[in-house]
XYZ file of C-alpha atoms in Angstrom:
575
model
C 0.000 0.000 0.000
C 1.543 3.332 -1.020
C 2.305 6.035 1.545
C -0.163 8.653 0.290
C -3.024 6.126 0.354
C -2.080 4.935 3.849
C -2.118 8.487 5.155
C -5.431 9.207 3.489
C -7.082 6.056 4.769
C -5.853 6.835 8.296
C -7.407 10.293 8.041
C -10.703 8.828 6.821
C -10.752 6.248 9.596
C -10.072 8.962 12.180
C -12.875 11.099 10.787
C -15.311 8.180 10.879
C -14.321 7.319 14.405
C -14.936 10.867 15.583
C -18.603 10.914 14.536
C -20.860 11.934 17.398
C -24.214 10.329 18.170
C -27.504 12.210 17.809
C -28.622 13.655 21.190
C -31.924 12.341 22.538
C -32.224 14.671 25.564
C -31.698 18.351 26.337
C -33.261 21.637 25.272
C -34.497 22.445 21.772
C -32.098 24.859 20.029
C -32.663 27.083 17.003
C -30.699 25.993 13.942
C -29.034 28.106 11.263
C -31.099 26.645 8.437
C -27.923 25.724 6.545
C -27.571 22.108 5.479
C -24.132 20.597 5.037
C -23.364 18.165 2.218
C -24.877 14.725 2.648
C -22.701 12.035 4.148
C -21.087 9.805 1.508
C -22.743 6.482 0.797
C -20.871 3.692 2.596
C -21.293 0.215 1.077
C -21.570 -2.644 3.531
C -18.342 -4.571 4.087
C -18.133 -7.924 5.836
C -14.984 -9.916 6.435
C -14.472 -13.601 5.629
C -16.208 -16.207 7.769
C -14.637 -19.459 8.931
C -15.145 -22.202 6.385
C -15.933 -19.879 3.449
C -15.365 -21.545 0.102
C -13.323 -20.138 -2.762
C -16.201 -18.344 -4.489
C -17.364 -16.758 -1.226
C -13.851 -15.486 -0.524
C -13.397 -13.879 -3.942
C -16.908 -12.397 -4.161
C -16.614 -11.161 -0.571
C -13.320 -9.480 -1.424
C -14.902 -7.695 -4.410
C -17.705 -6.331 -2.219
C -15.307 -5.317 0.543
C -12.897 -3.568 -1.836
C -15.797 -1.435 -3.119
C -16.568 -0.459 0.481
C -12.908 0.417 1.006
C -13.313 3.684 -0.894
C -15.364 4.906 2.052
C -12.994 3.504 4.708
C -9.472 2.119 4.723
C -9.677 -1.196 2.762
C -8.854 -3.070 5.971
C -11.840 -5.413 5.599
C -10.912 -6.201 1.995
C -7.363 -7.066 3.095
C -8.741 -9.747 5.429
C -9.466 -11.794 2.295
C -5.800 -11.650 1.202
C -2.694 -13.424 2.387
C -0.238 -11.232 4.264
C 2.052 -11.041 1.254
C -0.750 -10.141 -1.154
C -2.120 -7.533 1.254
C 1.276 -5.824 1.475
C 1.595 -5.593 -2.324
C -1.983 -4.781 -3.370
C -2.649 -1.137 -4.396
C -6.453 -0.769 -4.533
C -6.499 2.626 -6.278
C -4.012 1.844 -9.061
C -6.849 1.191 -11.503
C -10.577 0.982 -10.915
C -12.634 -1.100 -13.311
C -16.269 -0.034 -13.417
C -18.493 -2.795 -14.725
C -22.049 -2.780 -15.994
C -24.207 -3.447 -12.963
C -25.262 -7.058 -12.639
C -24.035 -10.355 -11.315
C -20.555 -11.594 -12.204
C -20.114 -15.323 -12.729
C -16.765 -16.768 -11.615
C -14.921 -19.594 -13.336
C -12.924 -21.634 -10.820
C -10.026 -23.778 -12.047
C -9.495 -25.971 -9.007
C -6.319 -27.579 -10.307
C -4.670 -24.215 -10.944
C -6.146 -22.547 -7.862
C -7.411 -19.716 -10.016
C -10.731 -17.844 -10.111
C -11.449 -15.930 -13.313
C -14.113 -13.329 -14.043
C -15.138 -12.067 -17.488
C -16.075 -8.472 -16.676
C -18.245 -6.251 -18.946
C -16.447 -2.900 -18.664
C -18.194 0.480 -18.519
C -15.095 2.566 -17.715
C -11.656 2.587 -16.132
C -10.356 5.126 -13.584
C -6.633 5.535 -12.938
C -4.978 6.472 -9.638
C -5.328 10.200 -10.414
C -9.069 9.968 -11.099
C -8.861 10.091 -14.900
C -11.667 8.182 -16.616
C -11.513 6.249 -19.871
C -14.947 5.246 -21.104
C -15.310 1.806 -22.680
C -17.055 1.003 -25.934
C -20.113 -1.244 -25.839
C -19.448 -4.952 -25.248
C -15.911 -4.304 -23.993
C -14.791 -7.068 -21.651
C -11.736 -7.680 -19.534
C -10.587 -10.719 -17.584
C -9.687 -10.558 -13.901
C -7.832 -13.414 -12.238
C -7.441 -14.234 -8.553
C -5.016 -16.890 -7.329
C -6.277 -18.609 -4.183
C -4.578 -20.755 -1.580
C -5.315 -22.258 1.833
C -3.520 -20.917 4.872
C -2.169 -22.930 7.792
C -5.665 -23.079 9.280
C -7.167 -24.417 6.094
C -8.958 -21.142 5.287
C -9.046 -19.947 1.692
C -7.369 -16.627 0.956
C -6.401 -14.706 -2.196
C -2.641 -15.023 -2.716
C -2.182 -13.144 -5.970
C -4.236 -10.464 -7.764
C -3.805 -7.428 -9.973
C -3.600 -3.967 -8.437
C -6.842 -2.012 -8.481
C -10.449 -2.589 -7.563
C -13.668 -3.669 -9.238
C -16.850 -1.633 -8.781
C -20.362 -2.117 -10.084
C -21.555 0.962 -11.963
C -24.362 1.588 -9.478
C -21.880 1.537 -6.594
C -19.379 3.708 -8.462
C -22.037 6.369 -9.048
C -22.666 6.525 -5.302
C -19.122 6.448 -3.932
C -17.330 8.568 -6.551
C -17.838 12.205 -7.456
C -17.057 14.150 -10.629
C -14.654 16.960 -9.670
C -13.448 19.648 -12.113
C -9.891 20.635 -11.167
C -9.377 24.292 -12.060
C -6.316 25.444 -13.999
C -6.008 28.619 -16.051
C -5.533 29.651 -19.656
C -2.049 30.754 -20.636
C -3.074 34.417 -20.559
C -4.092 33.897 -16.880
C -7.631 35.205 -17.434
C -9.891 32.170 -17.847
C -10.500 29.064 -15.760
C -9.889 25.772 -17.574
C -11.365 22.696 -15.860
C -10.071 19.141 -16.037
C -12.593 16.581 -14.885
C -11.497 13.866 -12.459
C -13.468 11.163 -10.623
C -12.616 10.947 -6.934
C -13.969 9.026 -3.910
C -16.683 11.018 -2.131
C -15.259 10.092 1.250
C -12.728 12.818 2.077
C -13.099 14.145 -1.464
C -11.596 17.533 -0.515
C -8.278 15.819 0.248
C -8.272 13.879 -2.998
C -9.171 16.994 -5.003
C -6.550 19.208 -3.353
C -3.836 16.608 -3.802
C -4.584 16.071 -7.507
C -4.879 19.811 -8.165
C -1.493 20.462 -6.570
C 0.014 17.603 -8.607
C -0.976 19.455 -11.779
C -2.861 18.856 -15.021
C -2.709 15.656 -17.049
C 0.121 15.408 -19.603
C -2.173 15.965 -22.603
C -3.320 19.338 -21.181
C -0.098 20.554 -19.525
C 1.221 22.794 -22.304
C -2.090 24.580 -22.827
C -2.735 25.699 -19.241
C -0.968 27.337 -16.334
C -0.974 26.453 -12.640
C 0.116 28.450 -9.634
C 1.776 25.455 -7.960
C 5.544 25.211 -8.643
C 7.240 21.854 -9.234
C 7.585 19.924 -5.982
C 4.385 21.312 -4.455
C 2.556 18.999 -2.076
C 0.158 18.876 0.845
C 1.991 19.239 4.139
C -0.673 17.181 5.871
C -2.362 14.632 3.612
C -5.812 15.522 4.857
C -7.993 18.530 4.122
C -10.236 19.046 7.119
C -13.673 20.553 6.438
C -15.295 22.133 9.501
C -18.581 24.038 9.311
C -18.097 24.578 5.574
C -14.451 25.756 5.822
C -11.848 23.579 4.088
C -8.332 24.032 5.520
C -5.525 23.168 3.122
C -1.986 22.928 4.498
C 0.758 23.041 1.839
C 4.487 22.564 2.230
C 6.659 25.690 2.210
C 7.978 24.623 -1.237
C 4.462 25.073 -2.611
C 4.668 28.880 -2.356
C 5.916 30.365 -5.604
C 5.977 33.984 -6.746
C 3.406 36.470 -5.503
C 1.440 36.025 -8.730
C 1.630 32.228 -8.503
C 0.477 32.217 -4.875
C -2.568 34.302 -5.778
C -3.364 31.954 -8.645
C -2.862 28.791 -6.554
C -5.216 30.115 -3.879
C -7.865 30.824 -6.499
C -7.458 27.366 -8.033
C -7.954 25.705 -4.654
C -10.886 27.948 -3.771
C -12.684 27.403 -7.098
C -12.040 23.652 -7.058
C -12.929 22.908 -3.448
C -15.841 25.327 -3.037
C -17.684 23.390 -5.744
C -17.657 20.287 -3.510
C -20.605 19.340 -1.289
C -20.368 20.931 2.153
C -17.542 23.368 1.287
C -18.324 27.103 1.308
C -14.890 28.621 1.892
C -11.236 27.619 1.682
C -8.255 28.575 3.861
C -4.777 27.860 2.479
C -1.444 27.934 4.283
C 2.071 27.103 3.060
C 4.597 26.135 5.709
C 2.103 27.311 8.333
C 1.811 30.819 6.829
C -1.268 32.054 4.897
C -0.620 31.582 1.185
C -2.019 35.042 0.364
C -2.745 38.115 2.453
C -6.031 38.765 0.649
C -7.760 36.439 -1.844
C -8.084 37.823 -5.370
C -10.563 37.013 -8.111
C -8.886 37.363 -11.489
C -10.138 34.183 -13.182
C -13.335 34.243 -15.217
C -15.333 31.292 -16.466
C -15.441 30.624 -20.194
C -17.418 33.227 -22.177
C -21.093 32.394 -22.619
C -22.521 33.325 -26.041
C -24.916 36.252 -26.190
C -28.610 35.432 -26.363
C -28.831 36.742 -29.942
C -27.793 34.298 -32.675
C -26.759 34.961 -36.271
C -29.011 33.288 -38.858
C -29.430 32.614 -42.528
C -33.088 33.297 -43.201
C -34.477 32.837 -46.702
C -31.357 33.943 -48.521
C -30.384 36.793 -46.193
C -28.090 37.226 -43.201
C -29.865 38.180 -39.994
C -30.209 37.857 -36.222
C -32.641 36.103 -33.894
C -33.162 36.623 -30.163
C -35.456 33.669 -29.563
C -38.585 35.701 -30.266
C -37.943 38.193 -33.050
C -36.027 37.934 -36.312
C -34.135 40.713 -38.122
C -32.417 40.752 -41.506
C -29.681 42.781 -43.149
C -31.270 45.659 -45.123
C -31.971 44.854 -48.751
C -29.459 47.442 -49.962
C -26.653 45.464 -48.278
C -27.479 42.519 -50.528
C -28.337 38.832 -50.249
C -26.143 35.937 -49.211
C -23.602 34.917 -51.869
C -24.349 31.727 -53.765
C -23.287 28.600 -51.898
C -23.235 30.268 -48.439
C -23.294 27.668 -45.642
C -21.764 26.768 -42.246
C -22.381 30.030 -40.370
C -20.191 31.048 -37.395
C -20.232 34.093 -35.093
C -17.389 35.690 -33.112
C -17.684 36.140 -29.329
C -17.258 39.898 -29.783
C -20.260 39.960 -32.104
C -18.351 42.058 -34.633
C -17.740 39.345 -37.231
C -19.546 36.453 -38.824
C -17.963 33.848 -41.068
C -19.298 31.199 -43.400
C -18.263 28.918 -46.213
C -18.876 29.461 -49.894
C -19.342 25.980 -51.233
C -16.523 23.900 -49.764
C -13.517 25.866 -50.969
C -13.440 29.226 -49.182
C -14.159 30.832 -45.805
C -15.413 34.424 -45.887
C -16.228 37.036 -43.255
C -18.461 40.087 -43.056
C -19.121 42.852 -40.532
C -22.763 43.240 -41.597
C -24.024 42.397 -38.087
C -21.561 44.595 -36.184
C -24.177 47.166 -35.263
C -26.574 44.588 -33.862
C -30.306 44.751 -34.416
C -30.235 48.574 -34.525
C -28.760 48.415 -38.035
C -31.095 45.643 -39.250
C -34.739 45.569 -40.313
C -37.514 43.323 -39.032
C -37.606 40.146 -41.051
C -40.449 39.996 -43.538
C -41.034 36.502 -44.923
C -42.868 38.045 -47.880
C -39.969 40.314 -48.897
C -38.117 39.476 -52.087
C -34.520 38.304 -51.884
C -32.163 41.101 -53.115
C -30.705 40.562 -56.565
C -27.188 41.610 -55.555
C -24.906 39.580 -53.252
C -23.521 41.242 -50.124
C -19.829 42.153 -49.859
C -17.625 39.598 -48.094
C -13.888 39.152 -47.497
C -12.194 35.853 -48.254
C -9.860 34.800 -45.416
C -9.116 31.110 -46.099
C -9.128 29.125 -49.315
C -8.814 25.404 -49.764
C -10.289 22.365 -51.433
C -12.773 20.803 -49.017
C -12.791 23.006 -45.933
C -14.469 22.213 -42.630
C -17.174 24.517 -41.232
C -15.461 27.519 -39.573
C -15.523 28.248 -35.834
C -14.323 31.237 -33.795
C -12.336 31.060 -30.570
C -12.602 33.697 -27.847
C -9.476 35.453 -29.132
C -11.126 36.073 -32.518
C -9.216 33.430 -34.491
C -11.079 31.394 -37.113
C -10.503 27.616 -37.160
C -10.953 25.227 -40.069
C -8.999 22.603 -42.022
C -9.238 20.184 -44.895
C -11.809 17.428 -44.544
C -9.899 14.756 -46.456
C -6.296 13.610 -45.918
C -5.640 16.192 -43.214
C -2.412 16.576 -41.257
C -2.783 20.260 -40.412
C -5.282 22.677 -38.902
C -5.752 26.144 -40.392
C -6.308 29.257 -38.249
C -6.695 32.877 -39.301
C -6.884 36.225 -37.517
C -8.425 39.429 -38.920
C -6.134 41.111 -41.445
C -3.463 38.395 -41.321
C -2.483 35.469 -43.511
C -3.724 32.021 -42.381
C -1.431 29.864 -40.242
C -1.161 26.080 -40.382
C -0.713 24.005 -37.225
C 0.600 20.443 -37.424
C -1.802 17.672 -36.465
C -0.154 14.529 -37.798
C -2.356 12.356 -35.610
C -5.167 13.134 -38.091
C -3.360 11.378 -40.952
C -5.577 8.887 -42.723
C -8.768 10.308 -41.220
C -11.755 12.133 -42.661
C -12.434 15.118 -40.412
C -16.072 16.014 -39.796
C -15.987 18.869 -37.274
C -13.367 21.077 -35.590
C -14.505 23.420 -32.799
C -12.298 25.322 -30.285
C -13.457 25.341 -26.673
C -14.790 28.555 -25.200
C -11.824 28.910 -22.846
C -9.513 28.653 -25.868
C -7.276 25.977 -24.337
C -8.719 22.989 -26.207
C -10.136 22.052 -29.589
C -12.763 19.397 -30.304
C -12.095 17.268 -33.385
C -14.600 14.732 -34.730
C -13.293 12.433 -37.451
C -13.859 9.118 -39.147
C -11.244 6.371 -39.180
C -12.641 3.786 -41.550
C -16.187 3.153 -40.381
C -15.558 4.384 -36.825
C -16.349 7.835 -35.471
C -13.502 9.218 -33.350
C -14.144 12.080 -30.926
C -11.050 13.796 -29.495
C -10.019 16.909 -27.614
C -6.523 18.337 -28.060
C -4.697 21.055 -26.140
C -4.076 24.391 -27.861
C -0.794 26.126 -27.019
C -0.959 29.911 -27.446
C 1.223 32.956 -27.151
C 0.485 35.537 -24.462
C -1.647 37.532 -26.910
C -3.768 34.467 -27.724
C -2.248 33.463 -31.083
C -2.372 29.655 -31.581
C 1.130 28.175 -31.717
C 0.550 24.436 -31.775
C -1.936 21.659 -31.103
C -0.989 18.788 -28.818
C -1.653 15.068 -28.931
C -5.362 14.375 -28.448
C -7.394 12.866 -25.630
C -10.029 10.488 -26.925
C -13.465 10.983 -25.391
C -16.924 9.520 -25.831
C -18.052 5.958 -26.494
C -20.580 4.307 -28.754
C -20.834 7.317 -31.074
C -22.373 6.801 -34.510
C -22.301 9.034 -37.581
C -21.991 12.726 -36.612
C -23.340 15.608 -38.720
C -22.690 18.539 -36.331
C -20.781 19.193 -33.093
C -20.598 22.022 -30.538
C -19.301 22.853 -27.069
C -22.200 23.328 -24.666
C -20.081 24.432 -21.674
C -16.508 24.163 -20.417
C -16.626 20.396 -19.790
C -19.167 19.028 -22.278
C -19.712 18.753 -26.026
C -22.819 17.779 -27.982
C -22.823 15.687 -31.150
C -25.784 15.505 -33.525
C -26.111 12.227 -35.347
C -27.895 11.114 -38.474
C -31.458 9.818 -38.260
C -30.864 7.430 -41.152
C -34.627 7.137 -41.652
C -35.398 6.495 -37.968
C -38.126 8.217 -35.954
C -35.549 10.319 -34.111
C -31.975 11.538 -34.477
C -29.356 10.574 -31.867
C -27.943 13.435 -29.829
C -24.911 12.573 -27.725
C -23.632 14.741 -24.878
C -20.058 13.832 -24.003
C -18.309 14.981 -20.862
C -14.573 15.562 -21.443
C -12.991 13.051 -19.084
C -16.396 11.620 -18.203
C -19.378 9.727 -19.533
C -21.504 9.826 -22.670
C -25.270 10.179 -22.535
C -27.592 9.743 -25.495
C -30.736 11.771 -26.092
C -33.043 12.047 -29.097
C -33.442 14.995 -31.450
C -36.181 15.408 -34.050
C -35.658 13.149 -37.095
C -35.012 15.958 -39.596
C -32.495 17.901 -37.466
C -29.416 18.882 -39.469
C -27.583 21.345 -37.187
C -27.250 22.332 -33.544
C -26.118 25.351 -31.560
C -26.163 26.218 -27.859
C -25.504 28.979 -25.351
C -24.707 27.225 -22.044
C -25.559 23.692 -21.037
C -27.294 20.888 -22.871
C -30.705 22.318 -21.937
C -29.899 25.324 -24.163
C -29.334 23.260 -27.322
C -31.176 24.619 -30.358
C -31.982 22.447 -33.375
C -32.338 23.515 -36.997
C -34.323 21.136 -39.189
C -34.027 20.533 -42.900
C -37.287 22.416 -43.492
C -35.997 25.547 -41.713
C -37.793 24.992 -38.396
C -35.936 26.093 -35.255
C -36.640 24.080 -32.111
C -35.659 24.485 -28.458
C -35.893 22.202 -25.449
C -39.382 21.804 -24.014
C -39.331 19.351 -21.116
C -38.217 16.030 -22.563
C -39.041 17.055 -26.137
C -38.542 19.886 -28.601
C -40.782 22.861 -29.365
C -40.814 24.890 -32.600
C -39.847 28.541 -32.036
C -38.996 29.768 -35.551
C -39.148 28.966 -39.242
C -37.458 29.809 -42.513
C -33.966 29.441 -41.014
C -31.320 27.410 -42.831
C -28.404 28.259 -40.479
C -28.271 29.418 -36.850
C -25.127 30.115 -34.839
C -24.458 31.399 -31.358
C -20.908 32.595 -30.762
C -18.172 30.025 -31.287
């Protein structure tokens, strides 16, 4: 058992032992009305009984190891020989299996019990999840032996633990660790899955350890190399989480301010934590907390639209169009995108060029109410060509104003362009041999979503974006694969700072699949209307807006979709 786990388990055991009983006598006192976070679910753990057979020992160990995430794994170790107990690391890798009974296969001659496990996901020792594709299975083996008393015990096993999905959902918590963009203005979350019991300690320790390798070059952290918790337990008392760091964890004045914010934003999102106090070497990390980090920009409530051959805007109720004297959309206009500043829109002409226009810069004050009976102007509006290619992807804006696109077929680069500058190509050799479907930068600017096809398989990935201090993209890192069981994708968007939405193809079915994928988490599948061809969103999956092939715009209405507009062929919130 490693040292950090031993210390943590000791802290958990101490905390459990200190629980007070509920008083049954005494005066009635007025409460504050504030409710602390609910106590973590603690699975039942029972040690081995004399005379237990092989199957009872192994199945009992599996149940007890699941309960160990809420205690100290001491009951689970009762099922192991002394040597196996000393070597077993329960948190090295967690296998989450589809809930249901597991059937063991016992080879008596070899003294081996084998389980074929249907895998839902794996979690590593830092809380990073890898979701499994449907029908993924793994094999777990347990070597058993009889001790001097004739009792069966497990003598050899792989590191890690096995948890049913239902149990995992109750004993683990999704925790976004907060880092910052390279310009030190915007929070960038990295999702981890950590045990609910003493979750503040787990979260603080992983935050101090830093971001995952795939994200490292795209974000900044206020914790210098060698940072660590001085005491491997974050105590939460009456909503206050006290974090004690080593003296080596205090960097420059700017870094200390950032580190304090990272801890405060990460831990205050946990159940039962309202405030955070941080010391380094026994001294407060900062004299006064500062708030310099903002969340990712949320698109304005007004979207750009293509409406019956004209460029316009829509606020959810009313529609406006560019005045007739400004002209109609050029022939072949498609794939609309809007900048976060609202000063530029971009779209494709056919497949071979990306153009921009400032026709919506003045907002609705410079537009006219949309009249569905009005004739389409004979003259096309003025546009500026910014990127040319052969088969370009739909354009997207990042928060710095850069346009992103690339070639759909045989890609090994990504193309970005800023206003008034020549396009820049960024290497992405990991895309070789793929057909790229969508490429969308995250709202914080530190990541880019790429959806591609490798043969008949849809691949959904997020890669880190390295930038200069002024926000110019410099490179794109190796990708993190996300999502599972994704079919054909026709459109993709970010819905917030940790989730993306993917619109599928109905393929003649009564509904269209709509997948919401959490970066570093799970995939959920919903249903869109069967003729949906595009999606956009402001913030959260409940804000997703659908555009259908017949021009109908639909928004969420309970568990279904309600029509809120018509005549629209393209709709785009910022991004």
